[in-house]
Amino acid sequence: MVGSRFGQYRVEEELGRGDFGVTYRATVEGSGEELALKVASEHLCRDDLFPALLERECAALPSLQHPGIAAFYGLHAERGQLAAARALVAG
């Protein structure tokens, strides 16, 4: 996925992998703003319940204000995959 586009984001570098999926450093086309793009694993996206659960979780994120919680920019779907755009936090 590195070097490709996911919606308005250009995927630049893989940052990590886990049970949820893969997190990438990405840039917003046009503005160049960097963010973290968490792309859900394909097996999760195929699960009938997962997309609704992720949407519900993401709907709650903008109301959470805490230094330990990365800002949430949006949930995006493309080519059967789901990705959450979050603030890129160093560390």
Short mmCIF file of N, CA, C and O in Angstrom, two decimals:
data_model
loop_
_atom_site.label_atom_id
_atom_site.label_comp_id
_atom_site.label_asym_id
_atom_site.label_seq_id
_atom_site.Cartn_x
_atom_site.Cartn_y
_atom_site.Cartn_z
N MET A 1 0.82 -1.19 0.00
CA MET A 1 0.00 0.00 0.00
C MET A 1 0.87 1.26 0.00
O MET A 1 0.40 2.30 -0.42
N VAL A 2 2.10 1.18 0.48
CA VAL A 2 3.00 2.34 0.48
C VAL A 2 3.18 2.82 -0.96
O VAL A 2 3.40 2.04 -1.87
N GLY A 3 3.04 4.12 -1.14
CA GLY A 3 3.16 4.72 -2.47
C GLY A 3 1.83 4.84 -3.19
O GLY A 3 1.76 5.48 -4.23
N SER A 4 0.77 4.27 -2.63
CA SER A 4 -0.55 4.34 -3.27
C SER A 4 -1.40 5.42 -2.62
O SER A 4 -0.99 6.07 -1.65
N ARG A 5 -2.59 5.60 -3.15
CA ARG A 5 -3.54 6.57 -2.59
C ARG A 5 -4.70 5.81 -1.96
O ARG A 5 -5.12 4.77 -2.43
N PHE A 6 -5.21 6.39 -0.88
CA PHE A 6 -6.43 5.90 -0.24
C PHE A 6 -7.30 7.13 -0.07
O PHE A 6 -7.07 7.94 0.84
N GLY A 7 -8.26 7.30 -0.96
CA GLY A 7 -9.07 8.52 -0.94
C GLY A 7 -8.19 9.73 -1.17
O GLY A 7 -7.41 9.76 -2.12
N GLN A 8 -8.28 10.70 -0.28
CA GLN A 8 -7.49 11.94 -0.42
C GLN A 8 -6.09 11.83 0.18
O GLN A 8 -5.37 12.81 0.25
N TYR A 9 -5.72 10.63 0.61
CA TYR A 9 -4.44 10.44 1.30
C TYR A 9 -3.43 9.70 0.43
O TYR A 9 -3.78 8.74 -0.24
N ARG A 10 -2.20 10.13 0.50
CA ARG A 10 -1.10 9.42 -0.14
C ARG A 10 -0.37 8.66 0.97
O ARG A 10 0.11 9.27 1.94
N VAL A 11 -0.30 7.35 0.82
CA VAL A 11 0.32 6.49 1.84
C VAL A 11 1.83 6.55 1.66
O VAL A 11 2.36 6.22 0.60
N GLU A 12 2.53 6.99 2.71
CA GLU A 12 3.97 7.25 2.63
C GLU A 12 4.84 6.17 3.25
O GLU A 12 5.88 5.83 2.71
N GLU A 13 4.43 5.64 4.41
CA GLU A 13 5.32 4.74 5.15
C GLU A 13 4.50 3.89 6.13
O GLU A 13 3.58 4.39 6.75
N GLU A 14 4.86 2.61 6.24
CA GLU A 14 4.22 1.76 7.24
C GLU A 14 4.84 2.06 8.60
O GLU A 14 6.06 2.08 8.75
N LEU A 15 3.96 2.29 9.59
CA LEU A 15 4.43 2.59 10.94
C LEU A 15 4.31 1.41 11.89
O LEU A 15 5.08 1.30 12.85
N GLY A 16 3.33 0.54 11.66
CA GLY A 16 3.16 -0.59 12.56
C GLY A 16 2.01 -1.47 12.14
O GLY A 16 1.16 -1.09 11.34
N ARG A 17 2.00 -2.69 12.71
CA ARG A 17 0.95 -3.68 12.43
C ARG A 17 0.43 -4.23 13.73
O ARG A 17 1.15 -4.33 14.70
N GLY A 18 -0.84 -4.62 13.72
CA GLY A 18 -1.45 -5.20 14.90
C GLY A 18 -2.70 -5.97 14.53
O GLY A 18 -2.96 -6.20 13.35
N ASP A 19 -3.48 -6.34 15.54
CA ASP A 19 -4.70 -7.10 15.30
C ASP A 19 -5.71 -6.31 14.47
O ASP A 19 -6.46 -6.89 13.69
N PHE A 20 -5.77 -5.01 14.67
CA PHE A 20 -6.71 -4.17 13.93
C PHE A 20 -6.35 -4.11 12.45
O PHE A 20 -7.20 -4.17 11.58
N GLY A 21 -5.08 -3.96 12.16
CA GLY A 21 -4.63 -3.80 10.78
C GLY A 21 -3.26 -3.16 10.74
O GLY A 21 -2.40 -3.46 11.55
N VAL A 22 -3.08 -2.26 9.81
CA VAL A 22 -1.78 -1.62 9.58
C VAL A 22 -1.96 -0.10 9.69
O VAL A 22 -2.91 0.46 9.17
N THR A 23 -1.01 0.54 10.37
CA THR A 23 -1.01 2.00 10.49
C THR A 23 0.09 2.56 9.60
O THR A 23 1.23 2.07 9.62
N TYR A 24 -0.28 3.57 8.83
CA TYR A 24 0.63 4.21 7.90
C TYR A 24 0.76 5.69 8.20
O TYR A 24 -0.17 6.31 8.70
N ARG A 25 1.91 6.25 7.87
CA ARG A 25 2.05 7.70 7.81
C ARG A 25 1.55 8.08 6.43
O ARG A 25 1.94 7.49 5.42
N ALA A 26 0.65 9.05 6.38
CA ALA A 26 0.07 9.47 5.10
C ALA A 26 0.03 10.98 5.04
O ALA A 26 0.13 11.66 6.07
N THR A 27 -0.09 11.51 3.83
CA THR A 27 -0.23 12.95 3.66
C THR A 27 -1.53 13.24 2.92
O THR A 27 -1.98 12.45 2.09
N VAL A 28 -2.12 14.37 3.27
CA VAL A 28 -3.35 14.80 2.63
C VAL A 28 -2.99 15.45 1.30
O VAL A 28 -2.16 16.37 1.26
N GLU A 29 -3.58 14.95 0.22
CA GLU A 29 -3.32 15.53 -1.10
C GLU A 29 -3.73 17.00 -1.08
O GLU A 29 -4.77 17.36 -0.55
N GLY A 30 -2.90 17.83 -1.61
CA GLY A 30 -3.19 19.26 -1.68
C GLY A 30 -2.56 20.05 -0.55
O GLY A 30 -1.79 20.96 -0.78
N SER A 31 -2.85 19.68 0.70
CA SER A 31 -2.32 20.45 1.84
C SER A 31 -0.96 19.94 2.30
O SER A 31 -0.20 20.68 2.90
N GLY A 32 -0.69 18.66 2.09
CA GLY A 32 0.57 18.07 2.55
C GLY A 32 0.58 17.75 4.03
O GLY A 32 1.61 17.32 4.56
N GLU A 33 -0.55 17.94 4.72
CA GLU A 33 -0.62 17.63 6.15
C GLU A 33 -0.37 16.14 6.38
O GLU A 33 -0.90 15.29 5.66
N GLU A 34 0.46 15.82 7.38
CA GLU A 34 0.74 14.42 7.71
C GLU A 34 -0.21 13.93 8.78
O GLU A 34 -0.60 14.68 9.68
N LEU A 35 -0.60 12.65 8.68
CA LEU A 35 -1.47 12.03 9.66
C LEU A 35 -1.21 10.54 9.69
O LEU A 35 -0.44 10.02 8.90
N ALA A 36 -1.85 9.89 10.64
CA ALA A 36 -1.78 8.43 10.74
C ALA A 36 -3.04 7.86 10.11
O ALA A 36 -4.15 8.31 10.42
N LEU A 37 -2.89 6.90 9.22
CA LEU A 37 -4.01 6.26 8.58
C LEU A 37 -4.02 4.80 9.01
O LEU A 37 -3.11 4.03 8.67
N LYS A 38 -5.02 4.44 9.81
CA LYS A 38 -5.13 3.07 10.33
C LYS A 38 -6.08 2.30 9.43
O LYS A 38 -7.29 2.55 9.42
N VAL A 39 -5.53 1.37 8.66
CA VAL A 39 -6.32 0.60 7.70
C VAL A 39 -6.66 -0.76 8.31
O VAL A 39 -5.77 -1.51 8.71
N ALA A 40 -7.94 -1.04 8.40
CA ALA A 40 -8.41 -2.28 9.01
C ALA A 40 -8.04 -3.48 8.15
O ALA A 40 -8.02 -3.40 6.92
N SER A 41 -7.76 -4.60 8.81
CA SER A 41 -7.44 -5.85 8.12
C SER A 41 -8.60 -6.28 7.24
O SER A 41 -9.77 -6.05 7.58
N GLU A 42 -8.29 -6.91 6.13
CA GLU A 42 -9.32 -7.36 5.20
C GLU A 42 -10.32 -8.30 5.87
O GLU A 42 -11.51 -8.22 5.60
N HIS A 43 -9.84 -9.19 6.73
CA HIS A 43 -10.76 -10.13 7.36
C HIS A 43 -11.77 -9.41 8.26
O HIS A 43 -12.91 -9.83 8.38
N LEU A 44 -11.37 -8.30 8.87
CA LEU A 44 -12.30 -7.52 9.69
C LEU A 44 -13.33 -6.81 8.81
O LEU A 44 -14.52 -6.76 9.15
N CYS A 45 -12.89 -6.28 7.69
CA CYS A 45 -13.79 -5.57 6.79
C CYS A 45 -14.84 -6.50 6.19
O CYS A 45 -15.93 -6.05 5.84
N ARG A 46 -14.53 -7.78 6.07
CA ARG A 46 -15.49 -8.75 5.53
C ARG A 46 -16.50 -9.21 6.58
O ARG A 46 -17.52 -9.79 6.24
N ASP A 47 -16.21 -8.97 7.85
CA ASP A 47 -17.11 -9.35 8.93
C ASP A 47 -18.37 -8.48 8.86
O ASP A 47 -18.28 -7.26 8.73
N ASP A 48 -19.53 -9.08 8.97
CA ASP A 48 -20.79 -8.33 8.85
C ASP A 48 -20.96 -7.30 9.95
O ASP A 48 -21.60 -6.27 9.74
N LEU A 49 -20.43 -7.54 11.14
CA LEU A 49 -20.63 -6.65 12.28
C LEU A 49 -19.58 -5.55 12.40
O LEU A 49 -19.84 -4.49 12.96
N PHE A 50 -18.38 -5.81 11.91
CA PHE A 50 -17.26 -4.91 12.15
C PHE A 50 -17.48 -3.48 11.65
O PHE A 50 -17.23 -2.52 12.39
N PRO A 51 -17.91 -3.27 10.40
CA PRO A 51 -18.05 -1.87 9.93
C PRO A 51 -18.97 -1.03 10.83
O PRO A 51 -18.64 0.11 11.14
N ALA A 52 -20.07 -1.59 11.28
CA ALA A 52 -20.98 -0.84 12.14
C ALA A 52 -20.35 -0.54 13.49
O ALA A 52 -20.51 0.56 14.04
N LEU A 53 -19.60 -1.50 14.03
CA LEU A 53 -18.92 -1.29 15.31
C LEU A 53 -17.87 -0.19 15.19
O LEU A 53 -17.75 0.67 16.05
N LEU A 54 -17.11 -0.22 14.11
CA LEU A 54 -16.07 0.79 13.89
C LEU A 54 -16.70 2.17 13.70
O LEU A 54 -16.20 3.16 14.24
N GLU A 55 -17.79 2.24 12.94
CA GLU A 55 -18.46 3.52 12.73
C GLU A 55 -18.96 4.09 14.05
O GLU A 55 -18.85 5.29 14.29
N ARG A 56 -19.51 3.24 14.92
CA ARG A 56 -20.01 3.70 16.22
C ARG A 56 -18.86 4.22 17.08
O ARG A 56 -18.96 5.26 17.72
N GLU A 57 -17.75 3.49 17.09
CA GLU A 57 -16.58 3.93 17.86
C GLU A 57 -16.06 5.26 17.33
O GLU A 57 -15.77 6.18 18.10
N CYS A 58 -15.96 5.38 16.02
CA CYS A 58 -15.43 6.61 15.42
C CYS A 58 -16.37 7.79 15.62
O CYS A 58 -15.91 8.93 15.71
N ALA A 59 -17.67 7.54 15.73
CA ALA A 59 -18.62 8.62 15.99
C ALA A 59 -18.40 9.24 17.36
O ALA A 59 -18.65 10.43 17.56
N ALA A 60 -17.92 8.44 18.30
CA ALA A 60 -17.68 8.94 19.67
C ALA A 60 -16.34 9.67 19.81
O ALA A 60 -16.19 10.52 20.69
N LEU A 61 -15.40 9.38 18.95
CA LEU A 61 -14.04 9.93 19.10
C LEU A 61 -13.96 11.46 19.08
O LEU A 61 -13.22 12.04 19.88
N PRO A 62 -14.68 12.17 18.21
CA PRO A 62 -14.53 13.63 18.21
C PRO A 62 -14.92 14.30 19.53
O PRO A 62 -14.44 15.39 19.83
N SER A 63 -15.73 13.65 20.33
CA SER A 63 -16.14 14.26 21.60
C SER A 63 -15.11 14.03 22.71
O SER A 63 -15.22 14.64 23.77
N LEU A 64 -14.12 13.20 22.47
CA LEU A 64 -13.10 12.92 23.48
C LEU A 64 -11.95 13.91 23.35
O LEU A 64 -11.32 14.01 22.30
N GLN A 65 -11.68 14.62 24.41
CA GLN A 65 -10.59 15.59 24.45
C GLN A 65 -9.64 15.22 25.57
O GLN A 65 -9.97 15.39 26.74
N HIS A 66 -8.50 14.67 25.22
CA HIS A 66 -7.50 14.27 26.21
C HIS A 66 -6.14 14.24 25.54
O HIS A 66 -6.04 13.82 24.38
N PRO A 67 -5.08 14.67 26.23
CA PRO A 67 -3.75 14.69 25.62
C PRO A 67 -3.27 13.31 25.18
O PRO A 67 -2.42 13.19 24.30
N GLY A 68 -3.80 12.25 25.78
CA GLY A 68 -3.38 10.90 25.44
C GLY A 68 -4.18 10.26 24.31
O GLY A 68 -3.94 9.12 23.95
N ILE A 69 -5.13 11.01 23.74
CA ILE A 69 -5.96 10.48 22.66
C ILE A 69 -5.69 11.31 21.40
O ILE A 69 -5.91 12.52 21.39
N ALA A 70 -5.20 10.65 20.36
CA ALA A 70 -4.91 11.35 19.10
C ALA A 70 -6.21 11.84 18.47
O ALA A 70 -7.22 11.13 18.48
N ALA A 71 -6.16 13.05 17.93
CA ALA A 71 -7.34 13.62 17.28
C ALA A 71 -7.80 12.72 16.14
O ALA A 71 -6.99 12.11 15.44
N PHE A 72 -9.11 12.64 15.98
CA PHE A 72 -9.73 11.82 14.94
C PHE A 72 -10.22 12.73 13.83
O PHE A 72 -10.92 13.70 14.07
N TYR A 73 -9.84 12.39 12.57
CA TYR A 73 -10.22 13.22 11.44
C TYR A 73 -11.33 12.63 10.59
O TYR A 73 -12.00 13.35 9.87
N GLY A 74 -11.51 11.33 10.64
CA GLY A 74 -12.59 10.74 9.85
C GLY A 74 -12.37 9.28 9.54
O GLY A 74 -11.27 8.75 9.63
N LEU A 75 -13.47 8.64 9.18
CA LEU A 75 -13.47 7.23 8.77
C LEU A 75 -13.72 7.20 7.26
O LEU A 75 -14.61 7.89 6.76
N HIS A 76 -12.94 6.41 6.55
CA HIS A 76 -13.01 6.39 5.10
C HIS A 76 -13.10 4.96 4.60
O HIS A 76 -12.46 4.06 5.15
N ALA A 77 -13.88 4.78 3.55
CA ALA A 77 -14.03 3.46 2.93
C ALA A 77 -13.62 3.56 1.46
O ALA A 77 -13.98 4.53 0.77
N GLU A 78 -12.86 2.57 1.02
CA GLU A 78 -12.44 2.53 -0.38
C GLU A 78 -12.01 1.11 -0.72
O GLU A 78 -11.30 0.46 0.05
N ARG A 79 -12.44 0.64 -1.87
CA ARG A 79 -12.07 -0.69 -2.38
C ARG A 79 -12.32 -1.79 -1.35
O ARG A 79 -11.52 -2.72 -1.21
N GLY A 80 -13.41 -1.69 -0.60
CA GLY A 80 -13.74 -2.71 0.39
C GLY A 80 -12.93 -2.65 1.66
O GLY A 80 -13.00 -3.55 2.49
N GLN A 81 -12.15 -1.59 1.84
CA GLN A 81 -11.34 -1.42 3.04
C GLN A 81 -11.83 -0.21 3.83
O GLN A 81 -12.39 0.73 3.26
N LEU A 82 -11.61 -0.24 5.13
CA LEU A 82 -11.95 0.87 6.03
C LEU A 82 -10.67 1.42 6.64
O LEU A 82 -9.76 0.66 6.98
N ALA A 83 -10.60 2.74 6.77
CA ALA A 83 -9.43 3.37 7.37
C ALA A 83 -9.87 4.55 8.23
O ALA A 83 -10.76 5.31 7.85
N ALA A 84 -9.22 4.68 9.37
CA ALA A 84 -9.46 5.79 10.28
C ALA A 84 -8.26 6.74 10.18
O ALA A 84 -7.12 6.33 10.33
N ALA A 85 -8.56 8.02 9.91
CA ALA A 85 -7.52 9.04 9.84
C ALA A 85 -7.42 9.69 11.22
O ALA A 85 -8.41 10.16 11.76
N ARG A 86 -6.19 9.69 11.77
CA ARG A 86 -5.94 10.23 13.12
C ARG A 86 -4.73 11.14 13.06
O ARG A 86 -3.92 11.07 12.14
N ALA A 87 -4.58 11.95 14.09
CA ALA A 87 -3.40 12.80 14.19
C ALA A 87 -2.15 11.91 14.28
O ALA A 87 -2.19 10.85 14.91
N LEU A 88 -1.09 12.33 13.67
CA LEU A 88 0.18 11.62 13.72
C LEU A 88 0.92 12.08 14.96
O LEU A 88 1.26 13.27 15.09
N VAL A 89 1.16 11.16 15.88
CA VAL A 89 1.81 11.48 17.15
C VAL A 89 3.20 10.84 17.15
O VAL A 89 3.33 9.64 16.94
N ALA A 90 4.22 11.63 17.38
CA ALA A 90 5.59 11.10 17.44
C ALA A 90 5.77 10.23 18.67
O ALA A 90 5.21 10.50 19.73
N GLY A 91 6.57 9.18 18.51
CA GLY A 91 6.87 8.37 19.67
C GLY A 91 6.78 6.97 19.48
O GLY A 91 6.70 6.08 18.98
#
